[in-house]
Coordinates of C-alpha atoms in Angstrom, one line a residue:
M1488 CA 135.9 76.7 143.8
R1489 CA 135.1 80.4 144.1
Y1490 CA 137.1 81.0 140.9
M1491 CA 135.0 78.4 139.0
I1492 CA 131.7 80.0 140.1
T1493 CA 132.9 83.4 139.0
K1494 CA 134.0 82.1 135.6
Y1495 CA 130.6 80.3 135.2
F1496 CA 128.6 83.5 135.9
R1497 CA 130.8 85.5 133.5
R1498 CA 130.1 83.1 130.7
L1499 CA 126.4 83.1 131.5
A1500 CA 126.3 86.9 131.4
L1501 CA 128.1 86.9 128.0
L1502 CA 125.6 84.4 126.6
V1503 CA 122.7 86.5 127.8
W1504 CA 124.2 89.6 126.2
L1505 CA 124.7 87.8 122.9
M1506 CA 121.1 86.5 122.9
S1507 CA 119.8 90.0 123.5
T1508 CA 121.8 91.5 120.6
L1509 CA 120.9 88.7 118.2
T1510 CA 117.2 89.4 118.8
G1511 CA 117.6 93.1 118.4
V1512 CA 114.9 94.0 116.0
A1513 CA 111.9 92.0 114.9
Q1514 CA 111.6 91.4 111.2
E1515 CA 108.5 92.4 109.4
V1516 CA 106.9 89.5 107.6
S1517 CA 106.3 89.6 103.9
F1518 CA 104.7 86.9 101.6
S1519 CA 104.7 86.9 97.8
A1520 CA 104.1 84.5 94.9
T1521 CA 105.8 84.6 91.5
A1522 CA 105.1 82.7 88.3
P1523 CA 105.2 83.5 84.5
K1524 CA 102.0 85.3 83.3
V1525 CA 101.9 83.4 80.0
V1526 CA 102.9 79.8 79.2
R1527 CA 102.3 77.4 76.4
N1528 CA 100.2 74.2 76.7
G1529 CA 102.5 71.4 77.8
E1530 CA 105.2 73.8 79.0
Q1531 CA 106.9 73.2 82.4
F1532 CA 107.2 76.3 84.6
R1533 CA 108.1 77.3 88.2
L1534 CA 105.8 78.7 90.9
T1535 CA 107.7 80.2 93.8
Y1536 CA 106.4 81.4 97.2
T1537 CA 108.9 83.7 99.1
I1538 CA 108.5 84.4 102.8
S1539 CA 110.6 87.0 104.6
G1540 CA 110.4 86.7 108.4
D1541 CA 109.3 84.2 111.0
F1542 CA 106.3 82.0 110.6
S1543 CA 105.1 78.6 111.9
Q1544 CA 103.1 76.9 109.1
F1545 CA 102.8 77.0 105.3
S1546 CA 99.6 75.9 103.5
A1547 CA 99.7 75.6 99.7
P1548 CA 96.5 76.1 97.6
S1549 CA 95.2 73.7 95.0
M1550 CA 97.3 73.7 91.8
D1551 CA 94.4 72.6 89.5
P1552 CA 94.2 72.4 86.6
F1553 CA 98.1 72.3 86.4
R1554 CA 100.0 69.1 86.8
V1555 CA 102.4 69.1 89.8
L1556 CA 105.7 67.7 88.7
S1557 CA 107.6 68.4 91.9
G1558 CA 107.3 70.4 95.1
P1559 CA 107.2 71.9 97.5
N1560 CA 111.0 72.2 97.5
Q1561 CA 112.0 74.3 100.5
S1562 CA 115.1 76.4 100.9
R1563 CA 116.0 78.8 103.7
S1564 CA 118.6 81.6 104.0
S1565 CA 119.6 84.0 106.8
N1566 CA 121.3 87.4 106.8
F1567 CA 122.9 89.1 109.8
E1568 CA 123.4 92.9 110.0
F1569 CA 125.1 94.7 112.9
R1570 CA 123.9 98.3 113.3
N1571 CA 124.0 100.7 116.2
G1572 CA 125.2 98.1 118.6
K1573 CA 122.4 95.6 117.7
T1574 CA 122.4 92.7 115.4
T1575 CA 119.4 92.3 113.0
T1576 CA 118.5 88.9 111.7
S1577 CA 116.5 88.5 108.5
T1578 CA 115.3 85.1 107.3
T1579 CA 114.0 84.2 103.9
T1580 CA 112.2 80.9 103.1
T1581 CA 111.1 79.8 99.6
Y1582 CA 108.8 77.0 98.5
T1583 CA 109.2 76.0 94.9
Y1584 CA 106.8 74.0 92.7
W1585 CA 107.4 72.7 89.2
L1586 CA 104.1 72.7 87.3
Q1587 CA 103.0 71.7 83.8
A1588 CA 100.2 73.3 81.8
V1589 CA 97.8 70.7 80.5
E1590 CA 95.0 72.8 78.9
T1591 CA 94.6 76.2 77.3
G1592 CA 92.8 79.1 78.9
S1593 CA 93.2 81.6 81.7
F1594 CA 93.5 80.1 85.2
T1595 CA 94.0 81.4 88.7
I1596 CA 95.9 79.6 91.5
G1597 CA 94.5 80.7 94.8
P1598 CA 96.5 82.3 97.6
A1599 CA 98.8 80.3 99.9
S1600 CA 98.7 81.0 103.6
I1601 CA 101.2 81.1 106.5
Q1602 CA 100.7 81.3 110.3
V1603 CA 102.6 84.3 111.7
S1604 CA 101.4 83.9 115.3
R1605 CA 98.6 82.2 117.2
K1606 CA 96.1 84.9 116.3
Q1607 CA 97.5 86.2 113.0
S1608 CA 97.7 84.5 109.5
M1609 CA 98.8 85.9 106.2
Q1610 CA 98.0 85.1 102.6
S1611 CA 99.8 85.6 99.3
D1612 CA 98.2 87.2 96.3
P1613 CA 96.5 84.8 93.8
V1614 CA 98.5 83.9 90.7
E1615 CA 96.9 84.4 87.3
I1616 CA 98.4 82.4 84.4
Q1617 CA 97.3 82.4 80.7
V1618 CA 97.9 79.1 78.8
V1619 CA 98.1 79.4 75.0
A1620 CA 98.2 76.7 72.4
G1621 CA 101.6 75.7 71.1
K1622 CA 104.3 73.1 71.5
A1623 CA 106.6 73.2 74.5
S1624 CA 109.6 72.6 72.3
Q1625 CA 109.1 76.1 70.8
G1626 CA 110.3 77.7 74.0
T1627 CA 110.6 81.4 74.1
R1628 CA 113.8 82.3 76.0
Q1629 CA 114.1 85.7 77.5
P1630 CA 117.6 87.1 77.1
A1631 CA 119.8 87.1 80.3
A1632 CA 120.5 90.8 79.9
A1633 CA 118.0 93.1 78.4
P1634 CA 119.4 95.2 75.6
S1635 CA 119.5 99.0 75.6
R1636 CA 117.3 100.9 73.1
H1637 CA 120.3 103.1 72.3
A1638 CA 122.7 100.2 71.9
T1639 CA 124.3 99.4 68.6
S1640 CA 126.1 96.3 67.5
S1641 CA 129.4 96.3 65.6
A1642 CA 128.7 92.8 64.3
S1643 CA 127.7 92.6 60.6
R1644 CA 125.6 90.0 59.0
P1645 CA 127.6 86.9 58.1
A1646 CA 128.0 86.4 54.4
N1647 CA 126.2 83.1 54.4
Q1648 CA 123.5 84.2 56.9
D1649 CA 120.0 84.5 55.5
V1650 CA 117.7 86.8 57.4
G1651 CA 114.9 84.6 56.3
E1652 CA 115.9 82.2 59.1
I1653 CA 114.2 84.6 61.4
G1654 CA 110.5 84.6 60.4
D1655 CA 108.2 87.5 60.5
E1656 CA 106.4 85.8 63.4
S1657 CA 109.6 85.4 65.4
L1658 CA 110.6 89.1 65.5
F1659 CA 108.6 92.2 64.7
V1660 CA 107.8 95.8 65.9
R1661 CA 104.2 97.0 66.6
T1662 CA 102.6 100.4 67.2
E1663 CA 99.9 100.0 69.8
A1664 CA 97.4 102.7 70.8
S1665 CA 95.3 102.8 73.9
K1666 CA 92.3 104.0 71.9
N1667 CA 91.4 104.0 68.3
K1668 CA 88.6 106.5 68.5
V1669 CA 89.0 109.8 70.4
Y1670 CA 87.7 113.4 70.5
I1671 CA 89.8 116.4 69.5
G1672 CA 92.0 117.1 72.5
E1673 CA 91.4 113.8 74.2
Q1674 CA 94.6 112.1 75.3
L1675 CA 95.7 108.6 74.2
V1676 CA 98.8 106.6 74.8
V1677 CA 100.9 105.2 71.9
S1678 CA 103.6 102.6 72.5
Q1679 CA 106.3 101.3 70.1
K1680 CA 107.0 97.7 71.1
V1681 CA 109.3 94.9 69.9
Y1682 CA 108.1 91.3 70.1
T1683 CA 110.7 88.5 69.8
K1684 CA 111.1 84.7 70.1
V1685 CA 114.9 85.0 69.7
N1686 CA 117.5 86.6 71.9
L1687 CA 118.4 90.2 71.2
A1688 CA 121.9 91.8 71.3
G1689 CA 120.8 95.4 70.8
F1690 CA 119.5 97.9 68.3
G1691 CA 120.9 99.8 65.3
D1692 CA 119.1 102.7 63.6
I1693 CA 115.7 103.6 65.0
S1694 CA 113.2 106.0 63.3
F1695 CA 110.0 106.9 65.1
P1696 CA 107.1 108.8 63.5
N1697 CA 106.5 112.6 64.0
Y1698 CA 102.8 112.1 64.9
S1699 CA 101.6 114.7 62.4
G1700 CA 98.2 116.2 63.6
F1701 CA 98.9 115.5 67.2
W1702 CA 100.5 117.4 70.1
A1703 CA 102.9 114.8 71.6
Q1704 CA 104.4 114.4 75.1
E1705 CA 107.0 111.7 75.4
V1706 CA 106.9 109.5 78.6
D1707 CA 110.2 108.8 80.3
I1708 CA 111.0 105.1 80.3
P1709 CA 114.3 103.3 81.3
D1710 CA 117.0 103.1 78.6
R1711 CA 117.4 99.4 79.3
I1712 CA 114.5 97.5 78.0
N1713 CA 112.6 95.3 80.4
L1714 CA 111.5 92.2 78.5
E1715 CA 108.4 90.4 79.8
R1716 CA 106.5 87.3 78.7
V1717 CA 103.2 88.1 76.9
A1718 CA 100.7 86.3 74.7
L1719 CA 99.9 87.7 71.3
N1720 CA 97.8 85.9 68.6
N1721 CA 97.9 82.7 70.7
Q1722 CA 101.7 82.9 70.7
V1723 CA 104.2 83.5 73.5
Y1724 CA 106.8 86.4 73.0
A1725 CA 109.3 88.4 75.0
M1726 CA 108.0 92.0 74.7
G1727 CA 110.0 95.2 75.3
E1728 CA 108.7 98.7 75.1
L1729 CA 110.9 101.0 72.9
K1730 CA 109.0 104.3 73.3
R1731 CA 105.8 105.6 74.9
T1732 CA 104.1 108.8 74.0
V1733 CA 100.9 110.6 75.1
L1734 CA 99.2 112.2 72.1
F1735 CA 96.5 114.9 71.9
P1736 CA 94.8 115.1 68.5
Q1737 CA 94.5 118.6 67.1
K1738 CA 92.0 118.1 64.3
S1739 CA 89.2 115.8 63.4
G1740 CA 89.1 113.0 60.8
K1741 CA 91.1 109.9 60.3
L1742 CA 94.7 110.5 61.4
T1743 CA 97.4 107.9 60.6
L1744 CA 100.3 107.0 62.8
E1745 CA 103.2 106.4 60.4
P1746 CA 105.2 103.2 60.8
S1747 CA 108.3 102.9 63.0
K1748 CA 111.5 101.6 61.5
V1749 CA 113.8 99.7 63.9
E1750 CA 117.0 97.8 63.1
V1751 CA 117.1 94.9 65.6
I1752 CA 120.3 93.0 66.3
A1753 CA 119.1 89.4 66.8
Q1754 CA 121.2 86.5 68.0
V1755 CA 120.8 83.2 66.1
Q1756 CA 122.5 79.8 66.3
R1757 CA 124.4 78.9 63.2
S1758 CA 125.7 75.4 62.4
Q1759 CA 129.4 75.1 61.3
Q1760 CA 130.7 72.7 58.8
S1761 CA 131.6 69.3 60.2
R1762 CA 135.2 68.8 61.4
R1763 CA 137.6 66.7 59.3
S1764 CA 137.6 63.0 60.3
T1765 CA 140.2 62.0 62.9
G1766 CA 139.9 58.3 62.0
D1767 CA 138.3 57.5 65.3
P1768 CA 134.5 57.1 65.1
F1769 CA 134.0 58.0 68.8
F1770 CA 135.9 61.3 68.6
D1771 CA 134.3 62.1 65.2
S1772 CA 130.7 61.7 66.6
F1773 CA 131.7 63.7 69.7
F1774 CA 133.1 66.7 68.0
N1775 CA 130.5 66.8 65.3
D1776 CA 127.7 66.9 67.8
P1777 CA 125.4 69.9 67.1
F1778 CA 126.0 71.2 70.7
F1779 CA 129.7 71.7 70.0
N1780 CA 129.3 72.4 66.3
S1781 CA 127.3 75.7 66.5
R1782 CA 128.0 79.3 67.2
T1783 CA 126.0 82.5 67.9
A1784 CA 125.8 85.1 65.2
N1785 CA 124.5 88.7 65.5
V1786 CA 122.1 89.3 62.6
P1787 CA 120.7 92.8 61.9
V1788 CA 117.0 92.6 61.0
N1789 CA 115.1 95.7 59.7
C1790 CA 111.6 95.7 61.3
V1791 CA 108.8 98.1 60.1
S1792 CA 105.6 98.4 62.1
E1793 CA 102.2 98.6 60.5
P1794 CA 100.5 102.1 60.3
V1795 CA 97.7 102.7 62.8
T1796 CA 94.6 104.8 62.0
I1797 CA 93.0 106.9 64.8
T1798 CA 89.5 108.2 64.3
V1799 CA 89.2 111.7 65.8
L1800 CA 85.7 113.0 66.4
P1801 CA 84.9 116.7 66.5
L1802 CA 83.7 118.2 69.8
P1803 CA 79.9 118.4 69.8
E1804 CA 78.4 121.8 69.2
A1805 CA 75.3 121.0 71.3
G1806 CA 75.6 122.2 74.8
K1807 CA 79.0 123.9 74.3
P1808 CA 79.3 126.6 77.0
A1809 CA 80.2 130.1 75.9
S1810 CA 83.3 130.0 78.2
F1811 CA 84.6 126.8 76.7
G1812 CA 88.3 127.3 75.6
G1813 CA 89.3 123.9 74.4
A1814 CA 90.0 122.0 77.6
V1815 CA 89.4 118.3 77.3
G1816 CA 89.8 115.8 80.1
K1817 CA 88.8 115.6 83.8
F1818 CA 89.5 118.7 85.9
S1819 CA 88.6 120.5 89.1
I1820 CA 89.0 124.1 90.1
S1821 CA 89.6 125.8 93.5
S1822 CA 90.4 129.3 94.7
E1823 CA 91.9 130.9 97.8
I1824 CA 92.3 134.5 99.0
D1825 CA 94.7 135.8 101.6
K1826 CA 92.4 138.3 103.1
T1827 CA 88.8 139.7 102.9
S1828 CA 89.2 142.8 105.0
L1829 CA 91.8 145.4 104.3
N1830 CA 92.5 149.1 104.0
V1831 CA 92.6 151.2 100.8
N1832 CA 95.9 150.7 98.8
E1833 CA 96.7 147.4 100.5
A1834 CA 97.7 144.5 98.3
I1835 CA 95.4 141.4 98.2
T1836 CA 96.3 138.1 96.5
I1837 CA 93.8 135.6 95.0
K1838 CA 94.8 132.2 93.5
Y1839 CA 92.9 130.0 91.1
R1840 CA 94.1 126.4 90.8
V1841 CA 93.0 124.0 88.0
S1842 CA 94.1 120.4 88.5
G1843 CA 93.3 117.1 86.8
S1844 CA 94.2 115.0 83.8
G1845 CA 94.0 116.1 80.1
N1846 CA 95.3 118.8 77.9
L1847 CA 96.5 121.1 80.7
H1848 CA 98.8 123.0 78.4
L1849 CA 95.6 124.6 76.9
I1850 CA 94.1 125.6 80.2
D1851 CA 93.6 129.4 80.4
L1852 CA 91.1 131.1 82.5
H1853 CA 89.1 133.9 80.9
E1854 CA 86.2 136.2 81.7
F1855 CA 87.6 137.6 85.0
R1856 CA 85.2 140.1 86.5
F1857 CA 87.1 142.1 89.1
P1858 CA 85.6 145.3 90.6
H1859 CA 86.4 148.5 88.7
D1860 CA 87.8 150.0 92.0
F1861 CA 90.5 147.4 92.0
E1862 CA 93.8 147.8 90.2
V1863 CA 94.7 144.3 88.9
Y1864 CA 98.2 143.2 87.9
D1865 CA 99.1 140.6 85.3
P1866 CA 98.7 137.1 86.7
K1867 CA 101.6 134.9 87.6
V1868 CA 100.9 131.5 85.9
N1869 CA 102.6 128.4 87.2
R1870 CA 102.1 125.1 85.2
N1871 CA 103.1 122.0 87.2
I1872 CA 102.4 119.3 84.6
T1873 CA 103.7 115.7 84.8
T1874 CA 103.6 113.1 82.1
T1875 CA 102.9 109.7 83.7
A1876 CA 102.8 106.3 82.1
N1877 CA 99.2 106.6 81.0
S1878 CA 98.3 110.3 81.0
V1879 CA 99.3 113.9 81.4
T1880 CA 98.3 115.2 84.9
G1881 CA 99.1 118.2 87.1
A1882 CA 97.9 121.6 88.0
V1883 CA 97.9 125.2 86.6
T1884 CA 97.8 128.0 89.1
F1885 CA 96.9 131.6 88.3
E1886 CA 97.9 134.1 91.0
Y1887 CA 96.5 137.7 90.9
V1888 CA 97.6 140.7 92.9
M1889 CA 95.0 143.4 93.3
I1890 CA 94.9 146.8 95.1
P1891 CA 91.6 148.5 96.1
R1892 CA 91.6 152.2 95.4
N1893 CA 88.4 153.1 97.1
A1894 CA 86.6 152.1 100.4
G1895 CA 83.5 150.0 100.3
I1896 CA 82.2 146.4 100.1
F1897 CA 83.0 144.7 96.9
T1898 CA 82.2 141.3 95.4
I1899 CA 84.6 139.1 93.4
Q1900 CA 82.4 137.0 91.1
P1901 CA 83.1 133.3 90.6
V1902 CA 85.5 132.2 87.9
E1903 CA 84.1 129.7 85.4
L1904 CA 86.0 126.7 83.9
A1905 CA 84.3 124.8 81.1
Y1906 CA 85.7 121.6 79.7
F1907 CA 84.7 118.5 77.7
D1908 CA 84.6 115.2 79.5
P1909 CA 85.3 112.5 76.8
A1910 CA 84.4 109.7 79.2
G1911 CA 80.9 111.0 79.8
E1912 CA 80.8 112.7 76.3
R1913 CA 79.4 115.9 77.8
Y1914 CA 80.5 119.4 78.7
V1915 CA 81.1 120.3 82.4
T1916 CA 81.1 123.8 83.8
L1917 CA 82.8 124.5 87.2
R1918 CA 82.7 127.7 89.2
T1919 CA 84.7 129.0 92.1
E1920 CA 83.2 130.5 95.2
T1921 CA 82.2 134.2 95.5
Y1922 CA 84.3 136.5 97.7
E1923 CA 83.0 139.6 99.5
I1924 CA 85.8 142.1 100.2
T1925 CA 85.5 144.8 102.8
V1926 CA 87.8 147.8 102.1
H1927 CA 88.2 150.3 104.9
K1928 CA 89.4 153.9 104.7
N1929 CA 92.9 154.5 106.0
P1930 CA 93.1 156.0 109.4
T1931 CA 95.0 159.2 108.2
P1932 CA 93.6 161.5 105.5
D1933 CA 96.8 161.5 103.5
S1934 CA 97.0 157.7 103.1
D1935 CA 94.5 157.2 100.3
A1936 CA 97.2 157.8 97.6
M1937 CA 96.5 156.7 94.1
V1938 CA 99.2 154.4 92.7
Y1939 CA 99.4 153.3 89.1
S1940 CA 100.6 150.1 87.6
G1941 CA 104.0 149.3 86.3
L1942 CA 105.5 148.1 89.6
S1943 CA 107.1 144.8 90.4
R1944 CA 105.6 142.2 92.8
E1945 CA 107.9 143.2 95.6
E1946 CA 107.0 146.9 95.2
V1947 CA 103.3 146.0 95.3
K1948 CA 103.8 144.6 98.8
L1949 CA 105.0 148.0 100.0
L1950 CA 102.2 150.1 98.5
G1951 CA 100.0 150.1 101.5
E1952 CA 102.6 151.7 103.7
D1953 CA 104.9 153.7 101.4
I1954 CA 102.6 155.6 99.1
R1955 CA 100.9 158.8 100.3
Y1956 CA 99.0 161.7 98.8
I1957 CA 100.8 164.9 98.2
K1958 CA 99.2 167.5 100.5
T1959 CA 97.5 170.2 98.4
G1960 CA 96.3 172.4 101.3
V1961 CA 98.0 175.8 101.9
S1962 CA 99.4 175.9 105.4
G1963 CA 99.9 179.6 105.6
F1964 CA 100.2 183.0 103.9
Y1965 CA 103.2 185.3 103.4
H1966 CA 103.1 189.0 103.1
P1967 CA 103.9 190.2 99.6
D1968 CA 106.7 192.5 100.8
A1969 CA 108.3 189.7 102.9
S1970 CA 111.8 188.6 101.7
F1971 CA 111.7 185.0 100.3
F1972 CA 115.4 184.5 99.6
G1973 CA 117.2 182.7 102.4
T1974 CA 114.1 181.6 104.2
R1975 CA 113.4 178.0 105.2
A1976 CA 110.8 177.8 102.4
W1977 CA 113.4 178.9 99.9
Y1978 CA 115.7 176.1 100.8
K1979 CA 112.9 173.6 100.7
W1980 CA 112.0 174.7 97.1
L1981 CA 115.7 174.5 96.2
V1982 CA 116.0 170.9 97.4
L1983 CA 112.7 170.0 95.7
I1984 CA 113.8 171.4 92.4
F1985 CA 117.1 169.5 92.7
V1986 CA 115.3 166.2 93.4
I1987 CA 112.9 166.8 90.5
F1988 CA 115.8 167.5 88.2
L1989 CA 117.6 164.3 89.4
I1990 CA 114.5 162.2 88.8
L1991 CA 114.0 163.6 85.3
F1992 CA 117.7 163.0 84.5
I1993 CA 117.4 159.3 85.6
L1994 CA 114.2 158.8 83.7
F1995 CA 115.6 160.3 80.5
S1996 CA 118.7 158.2 80.9
I1997 CA 116.7 155.0 81.3
R1998 CA 114.5 155.9 78.3
R1999 CA 117.5 156.7 76.1
K2000 CA 119.1 153.3 77.1
N2001 CA 115.9 151.5 76.3
R2002 CA 115.6 153.2 72.9
A2003 CA 119.2 152.2 72.2
D2004 CA 118.4 148.6 73.1
Q2005 CA 115.3 148.3 70.9
A2006 CA 116.2 144.7 70.0
G2007 CA 116.4 143.7 73.6
M2008 CA 113.1 145.4 74.3
K2009 CA 111.3 143.7 71.4
N2010 CA 112.8 140.4 72.5
R2011 CA 111.5 140.8 76.0
K2012 CA 108.0 141.8 74.9
A2013 CA 107.7 139.3 72.0
T2014 CA 105.6 136.8 74.1
K2015 CA 103.4 139.5 75.5
F2016 CA 102.5 140.9 72.1
A2017 CA 101.9 137.4 70.7
K2018 CA 99.5 136.7 73.5
R2019 CA 97.6 139.9 72.8
R2020 CA 97.3 138.9 69.1
L2021 CA 96.2 135.4 70.0
A2022 CA 93.6 136.7 72.4
Q2023 CA 92.2 138.9 69.6
A2024 CA 92.3 135.8 67.4
A2025 CA 90.3 133.9 70.0
T2026 CA 87.7 136.7 69.8
Y2027 CA 87.5 136.3 66.0
L2028 CA 87.3 132.5 66.4
K2029 CA 84.2 132.8 68.6
A2030 CA 82.6 135.2 66.2
N2031 CA 83.5 132.9 63.2
Q2032 CA 85.3 135.8 61.4
I2033 CA 87.6 133.5 59.4
E2034 CA 89.7 135.9 57.4
S2035 CA 90.3 138.2 60.5
F2036 CA 91.2 135.1 62.6
Y2037 CA 93.8 133.7 60.2
E2038 CA 95.3 137.2 59.7
E2039 CA 95.6 137.7 63.5
V2040 CA 97.2 134.3 64.0
S2041 CA 99.7 134.9 61.2
D2042 CA 100.6 138.3 62.6
A2043 CA 101.1 136.7 66.0
L2044 CA 103.5 134.0 64.6
W2045 CA 105.5 136.3 62.3
G2046 CA 105.6 139.1 64.9
Y2047 CA 106.8 136.7 67.6
V2048 CA 109.7 135.3 65.7
G2049 CA 110.6 138.7 64.2
D2050 CA 110.8 140.4 67.6
K2051 CA 112.4 137.4 69.3
L2052 CA 115.1 136.9 66.7
N2053 CA 115.6 140.6 65.9
I2054 CA 114.7 140.2 62.2
P2055 CA 113.4 143.5 60.6
F2056 CA 110.0 143.1 59.0
S2057 CA 111.4 144.1 55.6
V2058 CA 113.6 141.0 55.4
L2059 CA 111.3 138.6 57.4
N2060 CA 110.9 135.4 55.4
T2061 CA 110.9 131.7 55.9
E2062 CA 114.6 131.2 55.0
Q2063 CA 115.7 133.8 57.5
V2064 CA 113.4 132.4 60.2
K2065 CA 114.5 128.8 59.5
E2066 CA 118.2 129.7 59.6
K2067 CA 117.9 131.8 62.8
L2068 CA 115.8 129.2 64.7
A2069 CA 118.2 126.4 63.7
S2070 CA 121.2 128.4 65.0
S2071 CA 119.3 128.8 68.3
T2072 CA 119.2 124.9 68.7
V2073 CA 115.4 124.8 68.1
P2074 CA 114.6 121.2 66.9
D2075 CA 113.8 120.7 63.2
M2076 CA 110.4 119.2 64.0
V2077 CA 109.4 122.4 65.9
I2078 CA 110.7 124.6 63.0
E2079 CA 108.8 122.6 60.4
R2080 CA 105.6 122.8 62.5
F2081 CA 106.0 126.6 62.7
L2082 CA 106.6 127.1 59.0
S2083 CA 103.7 124.7 58.1
L2084 CA 101.3 126.6 60.3
V2085 CA 102.3 129.9 58.9
A2086 CA 101.8 128.6 55.4
Q2087 CA 98.4 127.2 56.4
C2088 CA 97.3 130.6 57.7
D2089 CA 98.6 132.4 54.6
Y2090 CA 96.8 129.9 52.4
A2091 CA 93.5 130.4 54.4
R2092 CA 93.8 134.2 54.1
F2093 CA 94.3 134.4 50.4
S2094 CA 92.5 131.3 49.1
P2095 CA 88.7 131.0 48.5
G2096 CA 86.7 128.3 50.3
D2097 CA 85.3 127.5 53.7
L2098 CA 88.2 126.9 56.1
G2099 CA 86.3 127.6 59.3
S2100 CA 86.3 124.0 60.4
G2101 CA 90.0 123.9 61.2
M2102 CA 90.2 127.2 63.1
Q2103 CA 90.2 125.6 66.6
A2104 CA 93.1 123.3 65.6
V2105 CA 95.0 126.3 64.1
Y2106 CA 94.6 128.3 67.3
S2107 CA 95.7 125.4 69.5
D2108 CA 98.7 124.8 67.3
A2109 CA 99.7 128.4 67.5
V2110 CA 99.6 128.4 71.3
Q2111 CA 101.7 125.2 71.4
I2112 CA 104.3 126.4 68.9
I2113 CA 104.9 129.8 70.6
T2114 CA 105.1 128.0 73.9
Q2115 CA 107.7 125.5 72.6
L2116 CA 109.7 128.2 70.8
E2117 CA 109.8 130.3 74.0
K2118 CA 111.2 127.3 75.9
Y2119 CA 114.0 126.6 73.4
L2120 CA 114.9 130.2 72.8
K2121 CA 115.2 130.9 76.5
K2122 CA 117.6 128.0 76.8
A2123 CA 119.7 129.3 73.9
A2124 CA 119.8 132.9 75.3

């Protein structure tokens, strides 16, 4: 009897332990509804509600104006997962309705609801469905596996296959722009899409336009195309996006997006010839049935999209700020400083950050007004720009290191950012805050040493503690008849002369090495010299000095490639540049843009006529091209 009681309690304890592990972690409840976004009138489709987790009651909404053919059909599945000594149970319940569209239009099925607990209920999202005209027998089937945009098919067109079987309305390519009218510098999104009513096996040759007149930034999208049901011209298609690009127009006027050319490998059903008679009517009718008497053929179809015209408006002259530098979009500016009280010769850092959405690649802060008593080093510019699905966003940071050389109270004036807001069609001017800097004298009289530029960032940090004045005061006098040889002062002068000689030797060695490597020096300073010339060109642009502007831009372009590619000026020509850039893995499109811009500048310099209207676009193109060349040439180095 005692043994039976002990055995009973052991089993009871084991059961309690199992129950505690099976209810280890409560599952979070989720509730969703799915249905096709577009259907044809008369088409049957499925509406599914999926519930993950425990609930007590499901309440369906009204399905009007759709006809309910069946439902709700309920199914339930459970999943057990053992982790860290505990078992987690997840339960999924689905309610399925089969509906039929009975009229055209856009309709919304309201949210369904479930009871999670006594005091808590949950609703699904409403379902929006567009019903278009058409017969249900013309069903658009989405391929089971979406094709890759880079895939090619080895199947050739059958000899007796006519591409005319696939009509223009069944398979085509479209170029779609988010806007048809924009300002210079305003971003727009252009998508290349394929629309189909037939299954697709893949793609052959694809040719996209170069977007002449635009600065282009491609958006990363998956290689495998995600086909989705859409309505177009009152028809239902499976649509897949081949390419998406953010464009920034660089000149005004009507700009045309050239057609895309895409070879699409379509799958079509082809009927075969009837089998030879077997003599048995039953078997003849069975094997000659169309279901058994057809096969799938891969057919290459060449699709060409229609060109799209974009109207580009010039930026208005009325209300244009003097500090405007071409920024178009929506931006904000902020600043921060690491200290406002310091000693003479201590380093101070100030950062300006411009963030927002638009042509961030053209953002450049000008008109800095730092105190004359501050030695200011070249800024460190960091561009953190991201291309999202619908825009180019990010931030540009300008970091300045300064060293005050005299004591006093100084004011750092606000930095001004002017940009054009295309949404509001107006210019916006932003300013940073004003900083007041208190610079104290150093506690020791020999600590106010003057230090000149040419140092690295790490060396700047040590300036406040490592640099000192050379004492100029005379500490004592010697008698004229006193012997100088062998004294302590004599040895000090001997060591000093040796150190000076060593320093001069090192400096001359470095200078001789740099002169020997003139090509390397020119390569390293090519971008710096190009920026100087472009800054001068910007001055001519504001003053509307057309000839001087084009001459300076041309010198910046030719000088940059000449120094960067080590081409002597005497043999610098388009053939040399094209050959050198191509060998440095620079894309042909970038090379052609460079040569085209150089030719445009030379034409403007030596041809009569008013070419002032395109100066802003030329300046923007020059900045972009030098930036792109620097990126590719750095990779090739």
